[in-house]
mmCIF file of C-alpha atoms in Angstrom:
data_model
loop_
_atom_site.group_PDB
_atom_site.id
_atom_site.type_symbol
_atom_site.label_atom_id
_atom_site.label_comp_id
_atom_site.label_asym_id
_atom_site.label_seq_id
_atom_site.Cartn_x
_atom_site.Cartn_y
_atom_site.Cartn_z
ATOM 1 C CA MET T 26 0.186 -0.142 -0.020
ATOM 2 C CA GLN T 27 2.805 2.308 0.724
ATOM 3 C CA GLU T 28 4.368 1.738 -2.443
ATOM 4 C CA LEU T 29 1.317 2.752 -4.406
ATOM 5 C CA ALA T 30 1.171 5.914 -2.417
ATOM 6 C CA THR T 31 4.786 6.505 -3.263
ATOM 7 C CA TYR T 32 3.956 5.871 -6.843
ATOM 8 C CA HIS T 33 1.255 8.449 -7.164
ATOM 9 C CA LEU T 34 3.209 11.300 -5.000
ATOM 10 C CA THR T 35 5.993 10.499 -7.643
ATOM 11 C CA THR T 36 3.543 10.847 -10.573
ATOM 12 C CA MET T 37 1.861 14.213 -9.452
ATOM 13 C CA LYS T 38 5.215 15.596 -8.773
ATOM 14 C CA ASN T 39 6.219 14.878 -12.349
ATOM 15 C CA SER T 40 3.262 16.272 -13.874
ATOM 16 C CA TYR T 41 3.601 19.398 -11.800
ATOM 17 C CA LEU T 42 7.054 19.892 -12.992
ATOM 18 C CA LEU T 43 6.202 19.263 -16.699
ATOM 19 C CA LEU T 44 3.339 21.931 -16.358
ATOM 20 C CA LEU T 45 5.690 24.534 -14.768
ATOM 21 C CA LEU T 46 8.182 23.856 -17.441
ATOM 22 C CA VAL T 47 5.568 24.414 -20.312
ATOM 23 C CA SER T 48 3.993 27.619 -18.696
ATOM 24 C CA PHE T 49 7.696 29.015 -18.274
ATOM 25 C CA LEU T 50 8.482 28.303 -21.899
ATOM 26 C CA ILE T 51 5.197 29.802 -23.119
ATOM 27 C CA LEU T 52 5.218 32.915 -20.980
ATOM 28 C CA SER T 53 8.902 33.690 -21.002
ATOM 29 C CA PRO T 54 9.543 37.004 -23.398
ATOM 30 C CA GLY T 55 12.121 36.944 -26.034
ATOM 31 C CA LEU T 56 12.397 32.992 -26.044
ATOM 32 C CA GLY T 57 10.296 32.283 -29.061
ATOM 33 C CA ILE T 58 11.541 32.577 -32.525
ATOM 34 C CA LYS T 59 9.506 34.781 -34.860
ATOM 35 C CA THR T 60 8.192 33.350 -38.259
ATOM 36 C CA GLY T 61 10.720 35.698 -40.275
ATOM 37 C CA GLU T 62 13.491 34.803 -38.453
ATOM 38 C CA LEU T 63 12.857 30.920 -38.554
ATOM 39 C CA ALA T 64 12.741 31.600 -42.493
ATOM 40 C CA GLU T 65 16.092 33.400 -42.287
ATOM 41 C CA ALA T 66 17.584 30.532 -40.254
ATOM 42 C CA ALA T 67 16.369 27.828 -42.605
ATOM 43 C CA CYS T 68 18.107 29.509 -45.543
ATOM 44 C CA MET T 69 21.708 29.556 -46.027
ATOM 45 C CA MET T 70 21.353 32.891 -48.202
ATOM 46 C CA SER T 71 18.778 35.640 -47.335
ATOM 47 C CA PRO T 72 15.281 35.110 -48.227
ATOM 48 C CA ILE T 73 14.110 36.686 -51.424
ATOM 49 C CA HIS T 74 10.732 38.549 -51.400
ATOM 50 C CA LEU T 75 8.812 37.037 -54.297
ATOM 51 C CA PRO T 76 4.967 37.944 -54.475
ATOM 52 C CA ASN T 77 2.942 34.865 -55.367
ATOM 53 C CA CYS T 78 6.173 32.643 -54.850
ATOM 54 C CA SER T 79 6.057 29.273 -56.974
ATOM 55 C CA HIS T 80 8.609 26.658 -57.049
ATOM 56 C CA GLU T 81 9.461 27.606 -60.790
ATOM 57 C CA ALA T 82 9.697 31.281 -59.859
ATOM 58 C CA CYS T 83 11.686 30.670 -56.786
ATOM 59 C CA VAL T 84 14.270 28.420 -58.519
ATOM 60 C CA GLN T 85 14.610 31.308 -61.320
ATOM 61 C CA SER T 86 15.010 33.950 -59.101
ATOM 62 C CA CYS T 87 17.913 32.163 -57.025
ATOM 63 C CA VAL T 88 19.762 31.417 -60.373
ATOM 64 C CA GLU T 89 19.519 34.993 -61.112
ATOM 65 C CA LYS T 90 20.401 36.319 -57.829
ATOM 66 C CA TYR T 91 23.018 33.812 -56.785
ATOM 67 C CA GLY T 92 24.015 31.893 -59.937
ATOM 68 C CA GLU T 93 22.802 28.447 -58.817
ATOM 69 C CA CYS T 94 20.172 26.915 -56.746
ATOM 70 C CA ILE T 95 19.905 23.567 -55.177
ATOM 71 C CA ASN T 96 16.640 22.844 -53.156
ATOM 72 C CA GLY T 97 15.583 26.095 -53.355
ATOM 73 C CA GLY T 98 11.739 26.614 -52.687
ATOM 74 C CA CYS T 99 9.017 28.835 -51.424
ATOM 75 C CA ILE T 100 8.732 29.411 -47.286
ATOM 76 C CA ASP T 101 5.265 30.815 -47.931
ATOM 77 C CA TYR T 102 3.420 32.982 -50.573
ATOM 78 C CA GLN T 103 5.688 35.836 -50.452
ATOM 79 C CA THR T 104 9.388 34.159 -49.326
ATOM 80 C CA CYS T 105 12.029 32.276 -51.611
ATOM 81 C CA CYS T 106 14.731 30.629 -49.781
ATOM 82 C CA CYS T 107 17.709 29.545 -51.769
ATOM 83 C CA ARG T 108 19.826 26.785 -50.356
ATOM 84 C CA PHE T 109 22.962 25.648 -51.755
#
């Protein structure tokens, strides 16, 4: 019976710690990454602003701007990412 009580206490303790950690991550300012920063981090070169981005237009823009394009593609409807 004592083992069961110890198990429940340990489980509750772990649940509270997890809840505390998640709350801290959500409420802490400055720890999150904005979408634009994430897009830049994913690209080896600066993202290219390209309205109505399509794969073909993105590849062409990468070739025109950097001279080559390997695995280039649109991050969203207005951002092209060139990866080399």
